[in-house]
Amino acid sequence: KKKARESCSLPESSWEERLANAVTPLWRLPYQEQLQVKYESQRKILQTLASRLEELGIDAQKPGGLCCPLQPVVPSPIINGYRNKSTFSVNRGPDGNPKTVGLYVGTGRERNIVCVKANHVENIPSKHKQVAQCYQEFICRSPLDSCILFHEGGHWRELVVRTTSCGHTMAIITFHPQELGQEALAAQKALLKEFFTCGPGAVCALTSLYFQESTMTRCSHEQSPYQLLHGAPHIFEKLLGLKFRISPDAFFQVNTAGAEVLYQAVGELCQATGDTVLLDICCGTGTIGLSLAHRVSKVIGVEVVEKAIEDAEWNAAFNGISNCEFHTGKAEAVLPQLLASWEDARPLVAVVNPSRAGLHYRVVRAIRNCRSIRRLLYISCKPEGEAMRNFLELCCPPDPRKKLAGEPFAPMLAIPFDMFPHTVHCELVLLFTR
């Protein structure tokens, strides 16, 4: 652990410093001070929740004006280079090069975006930086332009790099086809493969090289398939003694070592017994449910990304776990059907780990109206955002107009986990019971 930042001698107001300040705003602080900053921000969130609950007529004020006790921030086992996934953009750099591969300083709204190489950013591992540098070298050699604005043409777009502790590296390159025909596209894919297998990019030793033709900002595999140009279709990660298969677009916690600490704590907070059924909502590749499967009688996972569910089912089979079932689809479509006819007498514990958009109202309603769910763990990377709406929906009095018939939950304990050192973010686990 670094006790000071003296070693980081970035030039004042340099582009490198501006990028470090934008992406990792706490990079100058000793790590213990970073944890204290995060603790204070989480404390304010719990104070806000307490105030909002008071407005609903719920007496939620605890010592310090919080809605429930707040434990200290659990530190990350790894502080630098912890990210297992990085997304690099392609745009104009400080020197005007329109084929710069890096991260953004500035915003589209202000029209002052500059793409700066991320070689000095502390949370990105060296392997990701190496792949980004090689991709920049490749597109600088290419006669095709980078695609900065879709309507202005150009082709080369962002790069996603995923790595694992098993030594695997996956690169996913996004390409705007514009008016190119299949023959021209095939030629570009062949050049890309050659560069990363026989050319200068071979130094990256990629496990998987994917290519996606995309005419939108973001495309799912269903909208535009990930095309495997080289290597294995999946990379593999080990977590809590289990082996997990990861597809190009599958969700996996960005800090693997931190995820192990988080999932162990979730297991303890579930207070699961041998007859407990664990409902894993937004389960991704099944990491939470599978890591807790040995503690419970059954795991039911729900996830919208089809490829992630394929991974989850493979992961269960490979690890010899037979008490899990996984459902593909939007949680708001799957869960109400699943819980409406729930008559299982076994205790039901829910773990939800949604994206920043939070849970759909129909998901919250299904949870509220299922009497068997007495304990709920909500894992949020942005509790001050849409998750706050979910917290209020879980805790508000029954409301026939909103079809909220079940008794409300109450927040009992909050534990922040520092999954993102050097940034202002952390993962908050809120325990609700009723």
Tab-separated table of C-alpha atoms in Angstrom:
chain	number	residue	atom	x	y	z
A	1	LYS	CA	0.000	0.000	0.000
A	2	LYS	CA	1.379	3.369	-0.943
A	3	LYS	CA	1.506	5.759	1.999
A	4	ALA	CA	2.075	8.805	-0.157
A	5	ARG	CA	1.925	9.886	-3.754
A	6	GLU	CA	5.420	11.399	-4.003
A	7	SER	CA	6.323	8.815	-6.628
A	8	CYS	CA	3.592	10.161	-8.916
A	9	SER	CA	5.355	13.115	-10.445
A	10	LEU	CA	2.966	14.108	-13.222
A	11	PRO	CA	3.584	17.592	-14.644
A	12	GLU	CA	1.147	20.157	-13.228
A	13	SER	CA	-1.915	20.604	-15.435
A	14	SER	CA	-0.517	18.172	-17.998
A	15	TRP	CA	-2.967	16.101	-20.025
A	16	GLU	CA	-1.823	13.070	-18.015
A	17	GLU	CA	-2.659	14.828	-14.760
A	18	ARG	CA	-6.021	15.994	-16.067
A	19	LEU	CA	-6.902	12.442	-17.091
A	20	ALA	CA	-5.773	11.038	-13.726
A	21	ASN	CA	-7.938	13.640	-11.969
A	22	ALA	CA	-10.943	12.782	-14.158
A	23	VAL	CA	-10.700	8.982	-13.977
A	24	THR	CA	-9.091	8.456	-10.560
A	25	PRO	CA	-9.808	11.666	-8.614
A	26	LEU	CA	-8.446	10.290	-5.308
A	27	TRP	CA	-5.104	9.147	-6.752
A	28	ARG	CA	-3.089	11.705	-4.764
A	29	LEU	CA	-4.458	10.585	-1.375
A	30	PRO	CA	-2.888	7.873	0.803
A	31	TYR	CA	-5.156	4.845	0.730
A	32	GLN	CA	-6.472	5.198	4.299
A	33	GLU	CA	-7.572	8.741	3.460
A	34	GLN	CA	-9.353	7.453	0.347
A	35	LEU	CA	-11.313	5.031	2.533
A	36	GLN	CA	-12.288	7.859	4.875
A	37	VAL	CA	-13.527	9.999	1.964
A	38	LYS	CA	-15.685	7.091	0.806
A	39	TYR	CA	-17.003	6.439	4.310
A	40	GLU	CA	-18.191	10.055	4.552
A	41	SER	CA	-19.922	9.889	1.171
A	42	GLN	CA	-21.750	6.681	2.157
A	43	ARG	CA	-22.729	8.244	5.475
A	44	LYS	CA	-24.366	11.144	3.627
A	45	ILE	CA	-26.275	8.693	1.419
A	46	LEU	CA	-27.671	6.891	4.486
A	47	GLN	CA	-28.601	10.252	6.045
A	48	THR	CA	-30.454	11.149	2.850
A	49	LEU	CA	-32.270	7.811	2.901
A	50	ALA	CA	-33.266	8.359	6.540
A	51	SER	CA	-34.665	11.803	5.673
A	52	ARG	CA	-36.588	10.462	2.665
A	53	LEU	CA	-38.071	7.674	4.785
A	54	GLU	CA	-39.106	10.241	7.421
A	55	GLU	CA	-40.990	12.083	4.663
A	56	LEU	CA	-42.905	8.844	4.047
A	57	GLY	CA	-43.884	8.739	7.716
A	58	ILE	CA	-41.347	6.045	8.637
A	59	ASP	CA	-39.298	6.581	11.792
A	60	ALA	CA	-35.907	5.659	10.384
A	61	GLN	CA	-33.552	7.968	12.278
A	62	LYS	CA	-30.704	6.108	13.995
A	63	PRO	CA	-27.616	7.549	15.742
A	64	GLY	CA	-25.925	10.124	13.518
A	65	GLY	CA	-29.105	10.640	11.533
A	66	LEU	CA	-28.504	7.431	9.564
A	67	CYS	CA	-31.192	4.975	8.507
A	68	CYS	CA	-29.139	2.039	9.857
A	69	PRO	CA	-25.650	1.343	11.273
A	70	LEU	CA	-22.806	1.930	8.807
A	71	GLN	CA	-19.678	-0.201	9.055
A	72	PRO	CA	-16.222	1.057	7.991
A	73	VAL	CA	-15.335	0.715	4.310
A	74	VAL	CA	-13.859	-2.727	3.612
A	75	PRO	CA	-10.557	-2.121	1.772
A	76	SER	CA	-9.641	-3.668	-1.566
A	77	PRO	CA	-6.969	-6.395	-1.360
A	78	ILE	CA	-5.365	-4.841	-4.471
A	79	ILE	CA	-5.036	-1.063	-4.824
A	80	ASN	CA	-3.254	-0.540	-8.159
A	81	GLY	CA	-3.951	-2.195	-11.524
A	82	TYR	CA	-6.953	-4.033	-10.110
A	83	ARG	CA	-9.316	-3.634	-13.085
A	84	ASN	CA	-10.027	-6.830	-15.037
A	85	LYS	CA	-11.922	-4.900	-17.719
A	86	SER	CA	-11.064	-1.584	-19.408
A	87	THR	CA	-12.814	0.260	-22.226
A	88	PHE	CA	-10.645	2.518	-24.384
A	89	SER	CA	-12.044	5.106	-26.784
A	90	VAL	CA	-10.667	6.292	-30.137
A	91	ASN	CA	-10.643	10.046	-30.740
A	92	ARG	CA	-8.388	13.079	-31.237
A	93	GLY	CA	-5.470	13.240	-28.839
A	94	PRO	CA	-3.770	16.345	-27.393
A	95	ASP	CA	-1.497	16.370	-30.461
A	96	GLY	CA	-4.479	16.283	-32.835
A	97	ASN	CA	-3.989	12.627	-33.821
A	98	PRO	CA	-7.536	11.385	-34.583
A	99	LYS	CA	-6.395	7.789	-33.993
A	100	THR	CA	-5.454	8.126	-30.334
A	101	VAL	CA	-6.542	5.203	-28.149
A	102	GLY	CA	-7.191	6.192	-24.549
A	103	LEU	CA	-9.693	7.736	-22.148
A	104	TYR	CA	-11.613	10.989	-22.363
A	105	VAL	CA	-10.929	14.327	-20.773
A	106	GLY	CA	-13.825	16.729	-21.368
A	107	THR	CA	-17.409	16.047	-22.422
A	108	GLY	CA	-19.418	15.749	-25.611
A	109	ARG	CA	-21.846	18.361	-24.325
A	110	GLU	CA	-19.045	20.915	-23.971
A	111	ARG	CA	-17.535	19.726	-27.256
A	112	ASN	CA	-14.099	19.733	-25.648
A	113	ILE	CA	-13.309	15.993	-25.676
A	114	VAL	CA	-9.648	15.031	-25.859
A	115	CYS	CA	-8.568	11.377	-25.889
A	116	VAL	CA	-5.506	10.857	-23.687
A	117	LYS	CA	-3.391	7.706	-23.473
A	118	ALA	CA	-3.968	5.938	-20.145
A	119	ASN	CA	-0.379	4.746	-19.562
A	120	HIS	CA	-0.156	6.500	-16.172
A	121	VAL	CA	-3.655	5.686	-14.813
A	122	GLU	CA	-3.163	3.675	-11.634
A	123	ASN	CA	-6.221	1.418	-11.654
A	124	ILE	CA	-5.545	0.006	-15.152
A	125	PRO	CA	-3.140	-2.970	-15.359
A	126	SER	CA	-0.119	-2.877	-17.643
A	127	LYS	CA	-1.528	-5.622	-19.898
A	128	HIS	CA	-4.546	-3.437	-20.773
A	129	LYS	CA	-2.244	-0.505	-21.558
A	130	GLN	CA	-0.114	-2.764	-23.782
A	131	VAL	CA	-3.119	-3.923	-25.822
A	132	ALA	CA	-4.357	-0.317	-26.164
A	133	GLN	CA	-0.924	0.789	-27.421
A	134	CYS	CA	-0.844	-2.035	-29.987
A	135	TYR	CA	-4.377	-1.237	-31.177
A	136	GLN	CA	-3.346	2.396	-31.691
A	137	GLU	CA	-0.326	1.249	-33.689
A	138	PHE	CA	-2.592	-0.928	-35.857
A	139	ILE	CA	-5.183	1.739	-36.654
A	140	CYS	CA	-2.448	4.329	-37.326
A	141	ARG	CA	-1.137	1.966	-40.026
A	142	SER	CA	-4.638	1.441	-41.432
A	143	PRO	CA	-5.795	3.567	-44.399
A	144	LEU	CA	-9.295	3.570	-42.837
A	145	ASP	CA	-10.231	6.512	-40.609
A	146	SER	CA	-11.310	6.293	-36.994
A	147	CYS	CA	-15.027	6.758	-36.380
A	148	ILE	CA	-15.393	9.801	-34.146
A	149	LEU	CA	-18.896	10.881	-35.225
A	150	PHE	CA	-21.037	8.255	-36.956
A	151	HIS	CA	-22.449	10.661	-39.567
A	152	GLU	CA	-18.959	11.839	-40.556
A	153	GLY	CA	-17.845	8.345	-41.529
A	154	GLY	CA	-14.794	6.445	-40.349
A	155	HIS	CA	-14.558	2.924	-38.984
A	156	TRP	CA	-12.215	2.179	-36.057
A	157	ARG	CA	-13.944	2.551	-32.714
A	158	GLU	CA	-13.472	1.485	-29.125
A	159	LEU	CA	-11.427	-1.343	-27.627
A	160	VAL	CA	-12.434	-3.454	-24.621
A	161	VAL	CA	-9.747	-5.472	-22.842
A	162	ARG	CA	-10.616	-8.192	-20.310
A	163	THR	CA	-8.003	-10.097	-18.298
A	164	THR	CA	-8.084	-12.757	-15.587
A	165	SER	CA	-5.789	-13.987	-12.838
A	166	CYS	CA	-5.378	-17.172	-14.928
A	167	GLY	CA	-3.297	-15.090	-17.377
A	168	HIS	CA	-5.993	-14.841	-20.061
A	169	THR	CA	-6.482	-11.706	-22.192
A	170	MET	CA	-9.509	-10.930	-24.365
A	171	ALA	CA	-9.626	-7.971	-26.767
A	172	ILE	CA	-12.895	-6.797	-28.336
A	173	ILE	CA	-12.659	-4.261	-31.156
A	174	THR	CA	-15.710	-2.291	-32.284
A	175	PHE	CA	-15.878	-1.276	-35.939
A	176	HIS	CA	-18.416	0.879	-37.791
A	177	PRO	CA	-18.943	-0.799	-41.204
A	178	GLN	CA	-20.398	2.343	-42.848
A	179	GLU	CA	-20.797	1.353	-46.545
A	180	LEU	CA	-18.149	-1.371	-46.665
A	181	GLY	CA	-19.134	-4.612	-48.383
A	182	GLN	CA	-18.518	-8.094	-46.994
A	183	GLU	CA	-15.308	-8.545	-48.977
A	184	ALA	CA	-13.787	-5.307	-47.647
A	185	LEU	CA	-14.901	-6.203	-44.107
A	186	ALA	CA	-13.301	-9.649	-44.405
A	187	ALA	CA	-10.043	-7.994	-45.516
A	188	GLN	CA	-10.003	-5.719	-42.436
A	189	LYS	CA	-10.664	-8.646	-40.111
A	190	ALA	CA	-7.825	-10.609	-41.728
A	191	LEU	CA	-5.416	-7.667	-41.272
A	192	LEU	CA	-6.459	-7.282	-37.642
A	193	LYS	CA	-5.956	-10.983	-36.939
A	194	GLU	CA	-2.573	-10.995	-38.663
A	195	PHE	CA	-1.379	-7.962	-36.671
A	196	PHE	CA	-2.277	-9.520	-33.312
A	197	THR	CA	-1.080	-13.062	-34.136
A	198	CYS	CA	1.986	-12.581	-36.372
A	199	GLY	CA	2.696	-8.831	-36.301
A	200	PRO	CA	3.690	-6.363	-33.564
A	201	GLY	CA	0.465	-7.096	-31.648
A	202	ALA	CA	1.568	-10.705	-31.034
A	203	VAL	CA	3.416	-9.397	-27.971
A	204	CYS	CA	-0.007	-9.110	-26.284
A	205	ALA	CA	-0.432	-12.926	-26.427
A	206	LEU	CA	-4.208	-12.618	-26.762
A	207	THR	CA	-6.314	-15.555	-25.614
A	208	SER	CA	-9.302	-14.222	-27.583
A	209	LEU	CA	-9.646	-11.555	-30.291
A	210	TYR	CA	-13.205	-10.443	-31.026
A	211	PHE	CA	-14.595	-8.078	-33.660
A	212	GLN	CA	-18.014	-6.433	-33.553
A	213	GLU	CA	-19.595	-4.465	-36.394
A	214	SER	CA	-21.685	-1.812	-34.697
A	215	THR	CA	-23.730	1.082	-36.048
A	216	MET	CA	-24.862	2.079	-32.539
A	217	THR	CA	-23.060	3.405	-29.494
A	218	ARG	CA	-23.548	0.059	-27.739
A	219	CYS	CA	-24.638	-3.237	-29.299
A	220	SER	CA	-25.565	-6.482	-27.590
A	221	HIS	CA	-24.490	-9.822	-29.041
A	222	GLU	CA	-28.082	-10.319	-30.214
A	223	GLN	CA	-28.073	-6.986	-32.073
A	224	SER	CA	-24.657	-7.513	-33.646
A	225	PRO	CA	-22.800	-10.758	-32.908
A	226	TYR	CA	-19.302	-10.778	-31.454
A	227	GLN	CA	-17.156	-12.403	-34.152
A	228	LEU	CA	-14.233	-14.479	-32.895
A	229	LEU	CA	-11.220	-13.723	-35.119
A	230	HIS	CA	-8.635	-15.650	-33.120
A	231	GLY	CA	-8.242	-17.877	-30.094
A	232	ALA	CA	-10.705	-19.277	-27.571
A	233	PRO	CA	-14.344	-18.112	-27.355
A	234	HIS	CA	-14.076	-17.568	-23.588
A	235	ILE	CA	-11.613	-16.590	-20.906
A	236	PHE	CA	-11.628	-18.145	-17.435
A	237	GLU	CA	-11.345	-16.768	-13.915
A	238	LYS	CA	-10.955	-18.393	-10.511
A	239	LEU	CA	-12.961	-16.992	-7.621
A	240	LEU	CA	-13.471	-18.506	-4.152
A	241	GLY	CA	-12.199	-21.880	-5.341
A	242	LEU	CA	-14.525	-22.017	-8.365
A	243	LYS	CA	-13.748	-21.610	-12.071
A	244	PHE	CA	-15.848	-19.171	-14.093
A	245	ARG	CA	-16.233	-18.874	-17.864
A	246	ILE	CA	-16.565	-15.315	-19.181
A	247	SER	CA	-18.096	-14.305	-22.543
A	248	PRO	CA	-17.300	-10.961	-24.251
A	249	ASP	CA	-20.375	-9.128	-22.920
A	250	ALA	CA	-20.957	-11.009	-19.645
A	251	PHE	CA	-20.950	-9.004	-16.408
A	252	PHE	CA	-18.177	-9.826	-13.954
A	253	GLN	CA	-17.145	-7.634	-11.016
A	254	VAL	CA	-14.307	-5.416	-12.253
A	255	ASN	CA	-12.119	-6.124	-9.195
A	256	THR	CA	-11.777	-9.903	-8.811
A	257	ALA	CA	-9.915	-9.890	-5.482
A	258	GLY	CA	-12.415	-7.360	-4.115
A	259	ALA	CA	-15.305	-9.493	-5.377
A	260	GLU	CA	-14.081	-12.435	-3.298
A	261	VAL	CA	-14.220	-10.306	-0.153
A	262	LEU	CA	-17.647	-8.933	-1.131
A	263	TYR	CA	-19.199	-12.328	-1.872
A	264	GLN	CA	-17.895	-13.853	1.360
A	265	ALA	CA	-19.570	-11.041	3.291
A	266	VAL	CA	-22.800	-11.461	1.301
A	267	GLY	CA	-22.781	-15.138	2.239
A	268	GLU	CA	-22.554	-14.278	5.926
A	269	LEU	CA	-25.232	-11.582	5.736
A	270	CYS	CA	-27.664	-13.976	4.030
A	271	GLN	CA	-27.716	-16.075	7.225
A	272	ALA	CA	-28.529	-18.997	4.963
A	273	THR	CA	-29.282	-22.409	6.377
A	274	GLY	CA	-29.332	-25.779	4.646
A	275	ASP	CA	-32.951	-25.328	3.565
A	276	THR	CA	-32.655	-21.737	2.310
A	277	VAL	CA	-33.492	-20.873	-1.318
A	278	LEU	CA	-31.292	-18.061	-2.678
A	279	LEU	CA	-32.809	-15.783	-5.309
A	280	ASP	CA	-29.945	-14.174	-7.285
A	281	ILE	CA	-31.426	-11.286	-9.292
A	282	CYS	CA	-29.223	-9.776	-12.063
A	283	CYS	CA	-26.920	-12.766	-11.577
A	284	GLY	CA	-24.533	-12.225	-14.526
A	285	THR	CA	-22.334	-15.313	-14.944
A	286	GLY	CA	-23.714	-16.666	-11.648
A	287	THR	CA	-20.778	-15.711	-9.441
A	288	ILE	CA	-22.773	-14.837	-6.293
A	289	GLY	CA	-25.221	-17.736	-6.461
A	290	LEU	CA	-22.599	-20.332	-7.367
A	291	SER	CA	-20.195	-19.164	-4.657
A	292	LEU	CA	-22.991	-19.558	-2.072
A	293	ALA	CA	-24.578	-22.715	-3.513
A	294	HIS	CA	-22.884	-24.972	-0.945
A	295	ARG	CA	-24.613	-23.046	1.878
A	296	VAL	CA	-28.178	-23.296	0.555
A	297	SER	CA	-30.613	-25.911	-0.738
A	298	LYS	CA	-31.231	-24.139	-4.057
A	299	VAL	CA	-30.123	-21.104	-6.117
A	300	ILE	CA	-32.408	-19.408	-8.654
A	301	GLY	CA	-30.630	-16.905	-10.921
A	302	VAL	CA	-32.222	-14.324	-13.239
A	303	GLU	CA	-30.252	-12.414	-15.897
A	304	VAL	CA	-31.123	-10.495	-19.083
A	305	VAL	CA	-27.881	-11.239	-21.002
A	306	GLU	CA	-28.380	-14.579	-22.719
A	307	LYS	CA	-24.668	-15.325	-23.115
A	308	ALA	CA	-24.118	-14.666	-19.389
A	309	ILE	CA	-26.749	-17.287	-18.545
A	310	GLU	CA	-25.007	-19.738	-20.884
A	311	ASP	CA	-21.822	-18.992	-18.926
A	312	ALA	CA	-23.647	-19.441	-15.596
A	313	GLU	CA	-24.997	-22.845	-16.639
A	314	TRP	CA	-21.560	-23.924	-17.874
A	315	ASN	CA	-19.991	-22.662	-14.635
A	316	ALA	CA	-22.460	-24.662	-12.534
A	317	ALA	CA	-21.856	-27.856	-14.532
A	318	PHE	CA	-18.065	-27.461	-14.645
A	319	ASN	CA	-17.854	-26.898	-10.873
A	320	GLY	CA	-20.157	-29.833	-10.150
A	321	ILE	CA	-22.915	-27.635	-8.705
A	322	SER	CA	-26.327	-29.186	-9.299
A	323	ASN	CA	-28.652	-27.100	-7.083
A	324	CYS	CA	-28.835	-24.030	-9.364
A	325	GLU	CA	-31.351	-23.034	-12.024
A	326	PHE	CA	-30.984	-19.962	-14.247
A	327	HIS	CA	-33.620	-17.959	-16.125
A	328	THR	CA	-32.907	-15.706	-19.117
A	329	GLY	CA	-34.908	-12.512	-19.568
A	330	LYS	CA	-35.598	-9.116	-18.087
A	331	ALA	CA	-36.078	-9.416	-14.341
A	332	GLU	CA	-39.340	-7.440	-14.579
A	333	ALA	CA	-40.731	-10.115	-16.920
A	334	VAL	CA	-39.296	-13.239	-15.273
A	335	LEU	CA	-39.537	-12.484	-11.550
A	336	PRO	CA	-43.263	-11.651	-11.184
A	337	GLN	CA	-44.124	-14.979	-12.872
A	338	LEU	CA	-41.590	-16.822	-10.733
A	339	LEU	CA	-42.835	-15.401	-7.433
A	340	ALA	CA	-46.585	-15.080	-8.118
A	341	SER	CA	-47.145	-18.794	-7.592
A	342	TRP	CA	-44.397	-19.280	-4.989
A	343	GLU	CA	-45.583	-21.875	-2.486
A	344	ASP	CA	-42.265	-23.325	-1.380
A	345	ALA	CA	-42.131	-23.447	2.425
A	346	ARG	CA	-38.342	-23.068	2.522
A	347	PRO	CA	-36.953	-19.651	3.603
A	348	LEU	CA	-36.293	-17.404	0.596
A	349	VAL	CA	-33.433	-14.878	0.651
A	350	ALA	CA	-32.991	-12.393	-2.230
A	351	VAL	CA	-29.726	-10.875	-3.427
A	352	VAL	CA	-30.002	-8.117	-6.040
A	353	ASN	CA	-27.042	-6.646	-7.903
A	354	PRO	CA	-28.517	-4.399	-10.612
A	355	SER	CA	-26.804	-1.991	-12.968
A	356	ARG	CA	-26.742	1.738	-12.180
A	357	ALA	CA	-30.274	1.968	-13.599
A	358	GLY	CA	-31.514	0.068	-10.524
A	359	LEU	CA	-34.380	-2.424	-10.406
A	360	HIS	CA	-37.512	-2.034	-12.498
A	361	TYR	CA	-40.566	-1.166	-10.377
A	362	ARG	CA	-42.213	-4.483	-11.258
A	363	VAL	CA	-39.224	-6.315	-9.725
A	364	VAL	CA	-39.524	-4.366	-6.464
A	365	ARG	CA	-43.276	-4.993	-6.439
A	366	ALA	CA	-42.776	-8.742	-6.956
A	367	ILE	CA	-40.300	-8.845	-4.053
A	368	ARG	CA	-42.569	-6.813	-1.783
A	369	ASN	CA	-45.591	-8.979	-2.563
A	370	CYS	CA	-43.787	-12.295	-1.987
A	371	ARG	CA	-44.268	-12.976	1.717
A	372	SER	CA	-41.585	-15.668	1.753
A	373	ILE	CA	-38.813	-13.069	1.217
A	374	ARG	CA	-37.945	-11.783	4.692
A	375	ARG	CA	-34.323	-10.898	3.996
A	376	LEU	CA	-32.944	-8.922	1.056
A	377	LEU	CA	-29.392	-7.858	0.192
A	378	TYR	CA	-29.132	-4.948	-2.233
A	379	ILE	CA	-25.666	-4.458	-3.791
A	380	SER	CA	-25.280	-1.066	-5.449
A	381	CYS	CA	-22.347	0.692	-7.120
A	382	LYS	CA	-24.334	3.947	-7.159
A	383	PRO	CA	-26.683	4.034	-4.143
A	384	GLU	CA	-27.310	7.768	-4.510
A	385	GLY	CA	-28.795	7.226	-7.994
A	386	GLU	CA	-31.733	5.095	-9.113
A	387	ALA	CA	-31.026	2.629	-6.300
A	388	MET	CA	-32.332	5.269	-3.851
A	389	ARG	CA	-35.729	5.028	-5.573
A	390	ASN	CA	-35.653	1.262	-5.044
A	391	PHE	CA	-34.784	1.659	-1.349
A	392	LEU	CA	-37.828	3.899	-0.849
A	393	GLU	CA	-40.084	1.503	-2.788
A	394	LEU	CA	-38.918	-1.390	-0.624
A	395	CYS	CA	-39.500	0.498	2.626
A	396	CYS	CA	-42.624	2.603	1.961
A	397	PRO	CA	-45.996	1.680	3.544
A	398	PRO	CA	-48.293	-0.630	1.528
A	399	ASP	CA	-49.957	1.261	-1.322
A	400	PRO	CA	-52.956	-0.324	-3.119
A	401	ARG	CA	-52.696	2.246	-5.951
A	402	LYS	CA	-49.194	1.011	-6.749
A	403	LYS	CA	-50.168	-2.628	-6.077
A	404	LEU	CA	-47.710	-2.770	-3.172
A	405	ALA	CA	-49.510	-5.126	-0.836
A	406	GLY	CA	-46.642	-6.739	1.071
A	407	GLU	CA	-45.338	-5.361	4.333
A	408	PRO	CA	-42.393	-2.973	4.007
A	409	PHE	CA	-38.741	-3.815	4.502
A	410	ALA	CA	-36.467	-1.878	6.865
A	411	PRO	CA	-32.738	-1.161	6.383
A	412	MET	CA	-30.749	-2.945	9.096
A	413	LEU	CA	-27.071	-2.636	8.167
A	414	ALA	CA	-24.855	-1.005	5.526
A	415	ILE	CA	-21.359	-2.155	4.558
A	416	PRO	CA	-19.356	-0.327	1.856
A	417	PHE	CA	-16.708	-2.280	-0.073
A	418	ASP	CA	-13.929	-0.437	-1.880
A	419	MET	CA	-14.025	-2.182	-5.232
A	420	PHE	CA	-12.661	0.886	-7.049
A	421	PRO	CA	-9.524	2.348	-5.346
A	422	HIS	CA	-8.452	5.847	-6.467
A	423	THR	CA	-12.019	6.653	-7.603
A	424	VAL	CA	-14.859	8.126	-5.531
A	425	HIS	CA	-16.988	4.989	-5.999
A	426	CYS	CA	-17.525	1.963	-3.835
A	427	GLU	CA	-19.982	-0.906	-3.687
A	428	LEU	CA	-22.587	-0.541	-0.936
A	429	VAL	CA	-24.300	-3.619	0.494
A	430	LEU	CA	-27.568	-2.752	2.234
A	431	LEU	CA	-29.303	-5.427	4.312
A	432	PHE	CA	-33.108	-5.136	4.434
A	433	THR	CA	-35.352	-7.321	6.577
A	434	ARG	CA	-39.051	-7.479	7.460
